[in-house]
XYZ file of C-alpha atoms in Angstrom:
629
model
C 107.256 104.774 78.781
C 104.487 103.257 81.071
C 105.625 102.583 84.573
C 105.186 98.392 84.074
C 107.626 95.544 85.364
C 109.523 94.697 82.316
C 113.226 93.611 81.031
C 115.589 96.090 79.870
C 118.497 95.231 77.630
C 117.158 91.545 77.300
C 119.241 90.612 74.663
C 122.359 91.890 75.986
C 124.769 90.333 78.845
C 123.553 93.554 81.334
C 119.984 92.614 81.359
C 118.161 93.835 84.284
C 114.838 93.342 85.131
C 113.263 96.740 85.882
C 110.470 97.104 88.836
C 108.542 100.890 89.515
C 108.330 99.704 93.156
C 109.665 97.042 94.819
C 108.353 96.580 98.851
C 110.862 94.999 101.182
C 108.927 92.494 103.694
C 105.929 90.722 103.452
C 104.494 91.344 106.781
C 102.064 93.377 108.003
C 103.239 97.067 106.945
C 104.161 95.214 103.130
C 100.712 93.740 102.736
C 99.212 97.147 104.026
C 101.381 99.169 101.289
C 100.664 96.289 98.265
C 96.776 96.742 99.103
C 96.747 100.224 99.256
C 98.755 101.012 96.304
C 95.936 98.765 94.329
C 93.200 100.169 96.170
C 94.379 103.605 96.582
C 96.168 103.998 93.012
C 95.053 101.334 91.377
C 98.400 100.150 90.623
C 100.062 96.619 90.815
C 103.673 96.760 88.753
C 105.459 95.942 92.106
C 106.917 92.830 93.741
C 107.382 92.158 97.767
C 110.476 90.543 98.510
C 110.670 88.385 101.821
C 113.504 86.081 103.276
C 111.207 83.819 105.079
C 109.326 80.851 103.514
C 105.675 82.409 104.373
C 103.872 85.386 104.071
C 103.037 87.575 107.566
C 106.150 88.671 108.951
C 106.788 88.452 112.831
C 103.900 86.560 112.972
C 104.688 83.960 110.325
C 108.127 83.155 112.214
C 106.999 83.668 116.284
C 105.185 80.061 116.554
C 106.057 79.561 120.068
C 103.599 77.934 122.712
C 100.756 80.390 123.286
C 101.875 83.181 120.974
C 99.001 85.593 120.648
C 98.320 88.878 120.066
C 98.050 90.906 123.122
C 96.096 93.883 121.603
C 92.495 93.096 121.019
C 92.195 91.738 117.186
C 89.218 94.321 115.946
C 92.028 96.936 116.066
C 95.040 94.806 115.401
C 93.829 94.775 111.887
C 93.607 96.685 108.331
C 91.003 99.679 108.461
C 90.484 98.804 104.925
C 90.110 94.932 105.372
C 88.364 94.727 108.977
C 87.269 90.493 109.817
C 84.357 90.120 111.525
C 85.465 85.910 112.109
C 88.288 86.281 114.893
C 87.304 83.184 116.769
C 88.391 85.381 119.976
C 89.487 88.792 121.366
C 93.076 88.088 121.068
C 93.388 85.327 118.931
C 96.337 82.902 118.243
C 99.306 83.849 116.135
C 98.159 81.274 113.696
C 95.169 83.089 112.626
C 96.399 86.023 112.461
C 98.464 84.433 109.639
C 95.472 83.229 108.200
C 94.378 86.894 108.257
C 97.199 88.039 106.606
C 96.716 85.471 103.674
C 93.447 86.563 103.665
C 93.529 89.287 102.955
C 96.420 88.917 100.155
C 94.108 86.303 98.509
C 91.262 89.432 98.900
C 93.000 91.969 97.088
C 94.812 89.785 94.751
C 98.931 90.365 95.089
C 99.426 86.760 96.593
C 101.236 86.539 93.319
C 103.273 89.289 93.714
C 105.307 88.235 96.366
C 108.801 86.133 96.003
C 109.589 84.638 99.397
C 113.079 83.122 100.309
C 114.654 86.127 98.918
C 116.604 88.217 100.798
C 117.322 91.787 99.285
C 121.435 92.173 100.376
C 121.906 96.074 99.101
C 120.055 99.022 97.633
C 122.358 101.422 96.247
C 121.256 104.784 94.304
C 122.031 105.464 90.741
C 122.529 109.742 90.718
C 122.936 109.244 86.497
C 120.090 107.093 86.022
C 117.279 108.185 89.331
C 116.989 104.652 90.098
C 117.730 102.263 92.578
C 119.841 99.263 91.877
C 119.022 96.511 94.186
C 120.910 93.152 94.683
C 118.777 89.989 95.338
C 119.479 86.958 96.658
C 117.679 83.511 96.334
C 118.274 81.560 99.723
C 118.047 77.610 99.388
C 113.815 77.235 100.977
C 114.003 77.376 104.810
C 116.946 79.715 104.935
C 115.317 83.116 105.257
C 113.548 81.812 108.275
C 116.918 81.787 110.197
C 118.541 84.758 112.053
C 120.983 86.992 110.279
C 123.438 85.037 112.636
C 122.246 81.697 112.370
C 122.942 82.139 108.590
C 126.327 83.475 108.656
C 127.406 80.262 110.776
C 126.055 78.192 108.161
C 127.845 80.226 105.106
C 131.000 79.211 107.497
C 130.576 75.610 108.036
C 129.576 74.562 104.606
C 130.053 77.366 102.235
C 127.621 79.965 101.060
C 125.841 77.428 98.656
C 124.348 76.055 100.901
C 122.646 79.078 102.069
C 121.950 80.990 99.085
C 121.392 79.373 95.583
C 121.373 82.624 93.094
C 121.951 86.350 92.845
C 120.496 88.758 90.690
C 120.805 93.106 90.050
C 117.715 94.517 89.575
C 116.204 98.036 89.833
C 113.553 99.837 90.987
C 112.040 103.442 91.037
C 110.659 103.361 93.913
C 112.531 101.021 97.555
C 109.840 100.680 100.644
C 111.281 98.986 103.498
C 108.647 97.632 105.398
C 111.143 95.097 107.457
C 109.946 96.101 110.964
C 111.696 95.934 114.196
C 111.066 92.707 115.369
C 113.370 90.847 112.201
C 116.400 89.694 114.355
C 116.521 87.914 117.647
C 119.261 88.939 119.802
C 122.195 85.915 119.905
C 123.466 84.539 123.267
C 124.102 86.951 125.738
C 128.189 87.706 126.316
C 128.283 87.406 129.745
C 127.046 83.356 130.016
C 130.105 81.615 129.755
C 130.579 77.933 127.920
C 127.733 77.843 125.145
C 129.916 75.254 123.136
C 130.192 72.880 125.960
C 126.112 72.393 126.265
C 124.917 69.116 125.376
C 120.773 69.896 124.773
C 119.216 72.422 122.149
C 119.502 76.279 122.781
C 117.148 78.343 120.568
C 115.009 81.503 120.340
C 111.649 81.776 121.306
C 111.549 83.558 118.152
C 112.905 80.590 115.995
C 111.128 77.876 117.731
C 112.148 74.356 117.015
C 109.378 72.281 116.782
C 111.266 69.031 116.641
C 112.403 69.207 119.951
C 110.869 66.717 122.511
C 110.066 68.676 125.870
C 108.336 65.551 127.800
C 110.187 64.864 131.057
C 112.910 68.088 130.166
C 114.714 70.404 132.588
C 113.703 73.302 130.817
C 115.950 76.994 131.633
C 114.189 80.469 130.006
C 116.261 83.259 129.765
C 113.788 86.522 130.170
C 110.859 87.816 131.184
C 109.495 89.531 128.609
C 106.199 89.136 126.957
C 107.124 85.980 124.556
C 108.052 84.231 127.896
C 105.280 84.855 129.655
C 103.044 83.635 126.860
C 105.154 80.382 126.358
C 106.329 79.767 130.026
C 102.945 78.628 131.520
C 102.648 76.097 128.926
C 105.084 74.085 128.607
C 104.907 71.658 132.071
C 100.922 71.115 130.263
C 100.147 69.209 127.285
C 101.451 67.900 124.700
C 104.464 69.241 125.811
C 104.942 68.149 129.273
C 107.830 69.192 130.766
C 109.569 67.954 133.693
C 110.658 71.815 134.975
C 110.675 75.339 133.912
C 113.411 77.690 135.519
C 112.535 81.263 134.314
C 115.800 83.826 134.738
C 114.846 87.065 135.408
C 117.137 90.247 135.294
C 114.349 92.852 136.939
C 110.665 92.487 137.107
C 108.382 93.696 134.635
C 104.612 95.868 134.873
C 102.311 92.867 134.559
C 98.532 94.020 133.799
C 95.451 92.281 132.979
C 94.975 91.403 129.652
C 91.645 93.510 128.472
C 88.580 91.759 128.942
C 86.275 90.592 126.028
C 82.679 92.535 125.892
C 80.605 89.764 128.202
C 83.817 87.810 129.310
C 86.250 85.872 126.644
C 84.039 82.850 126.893
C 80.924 84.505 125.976
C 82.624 86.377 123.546
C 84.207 83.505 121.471
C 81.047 81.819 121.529
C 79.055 84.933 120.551
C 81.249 87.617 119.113
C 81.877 86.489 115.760
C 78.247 86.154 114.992
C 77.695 89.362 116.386
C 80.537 91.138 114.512
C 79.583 89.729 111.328
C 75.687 90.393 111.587
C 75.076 93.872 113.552
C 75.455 96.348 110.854
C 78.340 99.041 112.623
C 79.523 97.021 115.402
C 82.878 95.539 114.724
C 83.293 99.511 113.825
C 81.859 100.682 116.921
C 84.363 97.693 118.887
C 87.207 99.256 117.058
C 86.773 102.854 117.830
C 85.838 102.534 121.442
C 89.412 100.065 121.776
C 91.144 102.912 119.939
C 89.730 105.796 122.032
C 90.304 103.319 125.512
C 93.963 102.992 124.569
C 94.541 106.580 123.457
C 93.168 107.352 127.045
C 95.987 104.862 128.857
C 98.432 107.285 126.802
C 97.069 110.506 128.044
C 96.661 109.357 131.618
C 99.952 107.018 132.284
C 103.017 108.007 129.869
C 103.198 111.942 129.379
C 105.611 113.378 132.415
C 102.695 115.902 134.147
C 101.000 115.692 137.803
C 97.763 114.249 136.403
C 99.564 111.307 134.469
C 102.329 110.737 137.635
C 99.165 110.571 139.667
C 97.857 107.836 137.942
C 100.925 106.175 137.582
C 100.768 105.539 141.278
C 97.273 104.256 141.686
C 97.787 102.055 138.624
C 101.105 100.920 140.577
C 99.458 100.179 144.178
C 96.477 98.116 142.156
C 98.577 95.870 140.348
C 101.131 95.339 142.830
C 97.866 94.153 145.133
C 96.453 92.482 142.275
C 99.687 90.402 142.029
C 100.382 89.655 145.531
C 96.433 87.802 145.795
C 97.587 85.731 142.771
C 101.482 84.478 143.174
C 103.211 83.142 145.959
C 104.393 84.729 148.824
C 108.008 84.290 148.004
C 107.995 85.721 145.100
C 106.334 88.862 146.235
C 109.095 91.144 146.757
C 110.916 89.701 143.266
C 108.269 91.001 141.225
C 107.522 94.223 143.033
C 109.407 96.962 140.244
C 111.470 99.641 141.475
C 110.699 101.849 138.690
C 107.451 103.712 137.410
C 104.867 101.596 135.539
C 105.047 102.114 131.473
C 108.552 102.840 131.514
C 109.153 98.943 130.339
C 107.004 97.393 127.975
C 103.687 96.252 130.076
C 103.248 92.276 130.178
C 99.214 92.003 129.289
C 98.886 88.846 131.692
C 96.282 86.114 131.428
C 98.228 82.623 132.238
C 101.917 83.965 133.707
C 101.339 85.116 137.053
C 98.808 81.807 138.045
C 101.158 79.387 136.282
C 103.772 80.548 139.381
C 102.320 78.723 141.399
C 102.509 75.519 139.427
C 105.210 73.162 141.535
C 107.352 73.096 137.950
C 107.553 76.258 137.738
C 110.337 78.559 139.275
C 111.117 82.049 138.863
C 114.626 83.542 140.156
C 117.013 86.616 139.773
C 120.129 85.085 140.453
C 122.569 85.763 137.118
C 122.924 83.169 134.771
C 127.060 82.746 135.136
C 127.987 80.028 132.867
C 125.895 76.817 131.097
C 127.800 73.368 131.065
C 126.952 69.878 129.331
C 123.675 69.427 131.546
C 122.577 71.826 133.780
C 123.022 76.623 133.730
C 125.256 77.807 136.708
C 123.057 80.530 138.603
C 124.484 82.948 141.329
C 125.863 83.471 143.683
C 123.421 86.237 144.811
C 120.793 87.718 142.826
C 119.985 90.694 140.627
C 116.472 91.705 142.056
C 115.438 92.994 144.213
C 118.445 94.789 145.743
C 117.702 93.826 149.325
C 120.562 93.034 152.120
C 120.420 89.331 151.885
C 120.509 88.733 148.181
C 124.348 88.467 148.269
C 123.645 85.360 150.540
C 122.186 83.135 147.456
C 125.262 80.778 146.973
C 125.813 79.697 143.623
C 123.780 76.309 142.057
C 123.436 74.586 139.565
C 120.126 74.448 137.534
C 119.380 71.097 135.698
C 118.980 71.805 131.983
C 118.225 69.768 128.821
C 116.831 72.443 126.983
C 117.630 76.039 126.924
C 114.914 78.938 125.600
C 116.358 82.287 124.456
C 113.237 84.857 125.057
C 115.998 88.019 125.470
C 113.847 90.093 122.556
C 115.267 91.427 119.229
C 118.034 93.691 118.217
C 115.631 96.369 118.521
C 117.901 99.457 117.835
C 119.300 98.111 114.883
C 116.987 99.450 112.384
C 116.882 97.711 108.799
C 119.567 95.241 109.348
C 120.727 93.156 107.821
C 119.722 95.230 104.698
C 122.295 97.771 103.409
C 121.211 100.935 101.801
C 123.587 103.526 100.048
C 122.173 106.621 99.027
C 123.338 109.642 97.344
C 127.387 110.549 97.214
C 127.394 106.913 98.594
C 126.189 107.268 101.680
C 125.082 103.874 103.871
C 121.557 104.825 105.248
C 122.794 103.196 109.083
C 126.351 105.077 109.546
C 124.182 108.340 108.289
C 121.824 107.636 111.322
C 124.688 106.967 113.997
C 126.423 109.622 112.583
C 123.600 112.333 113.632
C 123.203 110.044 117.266
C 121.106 107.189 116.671
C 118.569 105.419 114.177
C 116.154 108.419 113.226
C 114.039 109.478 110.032
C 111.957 112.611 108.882
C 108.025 111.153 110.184
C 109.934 107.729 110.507
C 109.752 107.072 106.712
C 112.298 109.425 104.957
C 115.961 110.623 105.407
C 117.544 112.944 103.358
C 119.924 111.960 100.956
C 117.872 108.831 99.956
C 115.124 109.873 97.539
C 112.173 107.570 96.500
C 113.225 105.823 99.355
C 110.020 104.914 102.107
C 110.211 103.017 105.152
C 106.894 101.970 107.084
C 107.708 101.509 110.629
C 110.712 103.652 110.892
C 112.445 105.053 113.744
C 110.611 106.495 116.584
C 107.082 105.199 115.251
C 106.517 102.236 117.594
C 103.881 102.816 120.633
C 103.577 101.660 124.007
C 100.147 101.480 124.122
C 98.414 100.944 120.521
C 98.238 98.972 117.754
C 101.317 99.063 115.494
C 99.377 98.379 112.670
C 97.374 101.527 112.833
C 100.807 103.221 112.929
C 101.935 101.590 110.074
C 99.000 102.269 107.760
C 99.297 105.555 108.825
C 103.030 105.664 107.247
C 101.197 103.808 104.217
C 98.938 106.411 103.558
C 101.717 109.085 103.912
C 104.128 107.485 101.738
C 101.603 107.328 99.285
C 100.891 111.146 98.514
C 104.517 111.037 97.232
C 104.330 107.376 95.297
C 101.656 108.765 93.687
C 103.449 111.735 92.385
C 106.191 109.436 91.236
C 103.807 107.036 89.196
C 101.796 109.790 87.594
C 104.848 111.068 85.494
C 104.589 114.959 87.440
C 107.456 113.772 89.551
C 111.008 112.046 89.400
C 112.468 112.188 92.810
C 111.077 113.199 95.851
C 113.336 113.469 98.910
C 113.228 114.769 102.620
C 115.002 118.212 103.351
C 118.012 117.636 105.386
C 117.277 120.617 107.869
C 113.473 118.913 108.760
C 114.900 115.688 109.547
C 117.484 117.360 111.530
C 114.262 119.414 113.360
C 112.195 116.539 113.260
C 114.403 113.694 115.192
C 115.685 116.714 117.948
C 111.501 117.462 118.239
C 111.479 113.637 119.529
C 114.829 113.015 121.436
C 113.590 116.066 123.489
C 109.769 115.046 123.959
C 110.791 111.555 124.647
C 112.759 113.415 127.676
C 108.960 113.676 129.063
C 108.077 110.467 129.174
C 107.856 107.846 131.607
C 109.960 105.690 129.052
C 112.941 107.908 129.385
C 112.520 109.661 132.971
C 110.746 106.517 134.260
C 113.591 104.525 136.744
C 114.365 101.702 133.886
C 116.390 100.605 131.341
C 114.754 98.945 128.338
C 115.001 97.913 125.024
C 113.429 101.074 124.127
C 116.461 103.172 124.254
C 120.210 102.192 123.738
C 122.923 103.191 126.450
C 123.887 106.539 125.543
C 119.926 107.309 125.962
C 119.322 107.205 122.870
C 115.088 106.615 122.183
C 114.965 105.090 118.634
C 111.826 103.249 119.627
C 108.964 104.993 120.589
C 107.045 107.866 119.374
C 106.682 110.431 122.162
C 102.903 111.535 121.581
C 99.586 109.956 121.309
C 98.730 108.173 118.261
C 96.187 110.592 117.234
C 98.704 113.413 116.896
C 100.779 110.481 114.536
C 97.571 110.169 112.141
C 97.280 114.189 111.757
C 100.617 114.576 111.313
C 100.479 111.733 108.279
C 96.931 113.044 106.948
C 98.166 116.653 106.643
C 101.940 116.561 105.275
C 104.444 119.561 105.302
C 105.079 119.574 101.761
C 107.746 122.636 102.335
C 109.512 120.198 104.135
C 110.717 118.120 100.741
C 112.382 118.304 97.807
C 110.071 117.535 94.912
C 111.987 117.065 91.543
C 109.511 118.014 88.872
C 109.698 116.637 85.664
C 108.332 118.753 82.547
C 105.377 117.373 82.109
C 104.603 118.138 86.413
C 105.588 121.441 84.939
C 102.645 121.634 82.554
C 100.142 120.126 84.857
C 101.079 122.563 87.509
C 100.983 125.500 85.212
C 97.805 124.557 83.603
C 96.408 124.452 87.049
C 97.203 127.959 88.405
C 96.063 129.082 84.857
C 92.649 127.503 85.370
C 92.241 129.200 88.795
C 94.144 132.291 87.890
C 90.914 132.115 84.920
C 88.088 131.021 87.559
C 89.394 134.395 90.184
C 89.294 136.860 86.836
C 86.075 135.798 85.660
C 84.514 136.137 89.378
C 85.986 139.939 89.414
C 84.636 140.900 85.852
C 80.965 139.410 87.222
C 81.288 141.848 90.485
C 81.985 144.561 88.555
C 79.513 143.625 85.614
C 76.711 143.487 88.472
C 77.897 146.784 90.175
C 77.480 148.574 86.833
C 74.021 147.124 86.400
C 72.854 148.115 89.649
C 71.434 144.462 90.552
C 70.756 143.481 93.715
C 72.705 141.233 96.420
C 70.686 138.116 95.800
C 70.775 138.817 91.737
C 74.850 138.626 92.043
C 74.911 135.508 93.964
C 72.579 133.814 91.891
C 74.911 134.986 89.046
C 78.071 134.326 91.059
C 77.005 130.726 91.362
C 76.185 129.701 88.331
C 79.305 131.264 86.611
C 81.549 129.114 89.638
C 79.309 126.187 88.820
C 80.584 126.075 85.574
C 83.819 127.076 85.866
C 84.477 124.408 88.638
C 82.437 121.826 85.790
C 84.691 122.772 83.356
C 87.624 122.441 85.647
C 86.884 119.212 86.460
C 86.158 117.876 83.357
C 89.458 119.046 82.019
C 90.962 117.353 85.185
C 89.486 114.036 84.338
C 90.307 113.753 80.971
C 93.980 114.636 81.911
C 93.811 111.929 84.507
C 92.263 109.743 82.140
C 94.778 110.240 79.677
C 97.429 109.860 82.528
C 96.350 106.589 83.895
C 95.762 105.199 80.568
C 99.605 106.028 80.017
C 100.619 104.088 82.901
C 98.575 100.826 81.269
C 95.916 100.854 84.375
């Protein structure tokens, strides 16, 4: 039967509706797999299931003040669906959005995404090669809550009012394309009394845009790169507040953001135009930022003299470059004790001038408990680890409103979803079990067949675009799909001994890093040292690594008529090598000349390789016209 979205059993009480690929997530990596597989394959019997209300992922739910992207937008975009309109060089979170829509609206599968619907389990059917997945509808604005925040609610008022329906479905094919960025981390353990505050506490990541910040004590816990985006506005217009108190653990890398060709005023003015009307330039923009940041990889993160030398003249020129900019006082706070790169870089364009606004203050002294109106800070401080910090008595800091900007359960790969593979296996305990989240190329682990995730494990940079990385993991995944679809294959799955290979090959190249032997703790890495993060080469080495597969390194379940196509093929060359011997020795007889047998050997290849492909097309014709494309 044609691969096609249809219902099985529809008469009877174990209905099911039955989807050849269903696409967890409708941000960036789901959009980039739902265009492909159209563009690519030509195929659209699939559905993207997302628990938020709007389509674009992280960027649909991060709408605090300032959020931007901090890579320049020519490159933090689709290869295949390139805009030439960014109104600047890194535009607003809102239009990249718009981008997002725009490019679902552009390749038509707008309509093939369900939002507010959270997929709860995936579990594996051995008997039956499918996947059986459990949906669930959430009541509209739901999905756009934490994991967390939704649990409380199921608790206070019952699970109606979170979740209005719950269906069984099944699929052929699962590809998780959740990200890492899904859920915010809670309150941290160690700040006593959250119950007894009297003002709003919320995630930069779930901003609340009901809440009225004119004439607010304002607290920010972090210093990440959310808070320095959303920090510097919010004593400005329209929200106005009263004061900002930043808490900061340890300080960050800041750099400059990159500069727009001409300036970022001359560029928004003049870039889209050019972009859109200079044949090869938004092209040419987006392979010189590519080659620019592959550079920064080669020259600051690798552990070798050449890269630890550069480390230390990138070190001394932003530590000068931040003491002409911020006060004096704060100085010796933001100087980092560790190498830069090992933490996330800050791309800076507002944070370090808005220290010297009067609202604004920046300390280190630990957070210690939060009560009815104000956070209880000290006594000492956390940074730097000087003599005299122990000397900062303990204060109180007025607060009507607190900010959570303390990043994303980062190491916690997939969650909330639950996947359960072969023998019953859970995807997550499988991962912990073998030391830590992991997967074969950061899209396959063993045991799970016909299961893809985009964005896996160990795939994240920390100094590209992780969209490029994704639609690398796109176009990977999809020499498999396409197996799968055509009929030639039922199951393909990941070899237990090259994962194995595969996640000790990073562990132990992460080792030469600056991430892992740089002075820091991060979110990169959990406590036991564990990178699940980062991938420990250039991004270059990612995309030949996707482009050229190791197809020993999988199981591919062949069905029979694989079998015949396979067979039919080794005949047909098998054929095209005979008849090219019989001509050699045909011409040897004759006693023709050199040129007369490569005249001869031509022609015959010519039309064996016409012949080949002929028969090639009409099997693909007859193939594709199967599947009802």
């Amino acid at each position: 039967m044609a691969e096609t979205i249809r219902r099985v059993n529809g008469y009877d009480q174990n209905a099911y509706t039955y989807y050849p690929i269903i696409i967890v997530g409708a941000g960036a990596s789901g959009i980039a797999m739902a265009c492909r597989l159209k563009q690519e394959l030509g195929f659209d019997q699939f559905r993207i299931f997302d628990r938020q209300a709007g389509i674009g992922g992280t960027w649909w739910i991060n709408r605090y003040p300032g959020v931007a992207c901090d890579v320049p937008a020519a490159f933090y975009s689709f290869s295949f669906a390139q805009n030439p309109n960014w109104t600047s060089f890194h535009p607003p979170g809102r239009e990249i959005v718009q981008y997002y829509h725009d490019v679902c609206q552009s390749y038509r599968i707008t309509d093939k995404v369900e939002l507010n619907t959270d997929i709860e389990q995936c579990r594996w059917l051995e008997d039956e090669q499918v996947w059986e997945v459990t949906l669930k509808r959430l009541v509209t604005g739901m999905g756009d809550l934490g994991s967390k925040e939704r649990m409380k609610v199921v608790e206070e008022k019952g699970e109606a009012a979170v979740y209005s329906d719950r269906e069984i479905v099944r699929a052929k094919i699962v590809i998780s394309a959740v990200g890492g960025l899904a859920e915010p981390k809670g309150w941290p353990d160690d700040i006593a009394g959250f119950e007894s505050f009297k003002g709003p506490v919320f995630h930069s990541a779930r901003w609340d845009e009901s809440v009225d910040f004119t004439d607010k004590d304002v607290v920010v816990i972090g210093t990440g790169c959310s808070s320095a985006q959303l920090v510097p506005r919010l004593p400005e217009a329209p929200y106005n507040a009263k004061s900002v108190t930043q808490l900061m653990r340890s300080p960050p890398w800041v750099v400059p953001s990159p500069h727009a060709p001409g300036g970022d005023e001359w560029w928004e003015k003049n870039g889209p135009a050019l972009t859109k009307y200079v044949p090869g330039l938004l092209q040419t923009l987006r392979i010189t930022i590519f080659a620019a940041l592959e550079g920064t990889f080669f020259k600051t993160f690798p552990n070798t003299d050449r890269a630890t030398k550069n480390r230390k003249m990138m070190e001394e020129k932003m530590i000068a470059r931040m003491k002409r900019i911020v006060p004096e006082k704060y100085h010796e706070m933001l100087t980092p004790n560790y190498g830069i790169g090992c933490k996330r870089r800050i791309f800076d364009k507002r944070w370090y001038s808005s220290l010297n606004n009067a609202k604004i203050e920046l300390t280190t002294q630990p957070p210690k408990r939060i009560n009815e109106k104000s956070v209880t800070i000290g006594p000492g401080a956390l940074y730097p680890p000087s003599a005299d910090s122990g000397d900062l008595p303990e204060r109180d800091v007025p607060a009507d409103i607190v900010i959570l900007a303390n990043g994303f359960d980062i190491t916690r790969w997939l969650h909330p979803l639950r996947v359960t593979g072969k023998g019953g296996k859970d995807l997550v305990e499988t991962m912990q079990e073998r030391g830590g989240p992991q997967a074969y190329q950061g899209t396959a682990m063993d045991g799970f067949p016909n299961f893809f995730i985009i964005f896996g494990p160990n795939t994240a940079t920390g100094h590209s675009s992780v969209v490029f990385a994704s639609e690398n993991m796109v176009n990977y995944s999809l020499k498999f799909i396409k197996l799968i679809l055509s009929g030639d294959v039922s199951t393909v799955e990941v070899k237990h001994q090259a994962e194995v290979d595969y996640t000790a090959e990073m562990q132990s190249s992460l080792k030469n890093t600056v991430w892992m032997s740089g002075g820091c703790s991060s979110w990169y890495y959990t406590q036991n040292g564990w990178n699940s993060t980062l991938y420990p080469y250039s991004q270059i080495d990612f995309w030949r690594r996707c482009v050229f597969p190791k197809w020993n390194d999988w199981n591919v379940a062949y069905t029979k008529k694989g079998v015949r196509r396979q067979r039919r093929t080794r005949a047909l060359r098998l054929l095209a090598l005979a008849l090219a011997i019989v001509g050699i020795r045909s011409f040897r007889r004759s006693g023709l000349g050199l040129a007369d047998v490569s005249a001869f050997l031509r022609q015959t290849l010519n039309a064996i390789v016409g012949k080949v492909l002929q028969a090639g097309s009409l099997l693909k014709e007859k193939t594709w016209s199967g599947l009802g494309l």
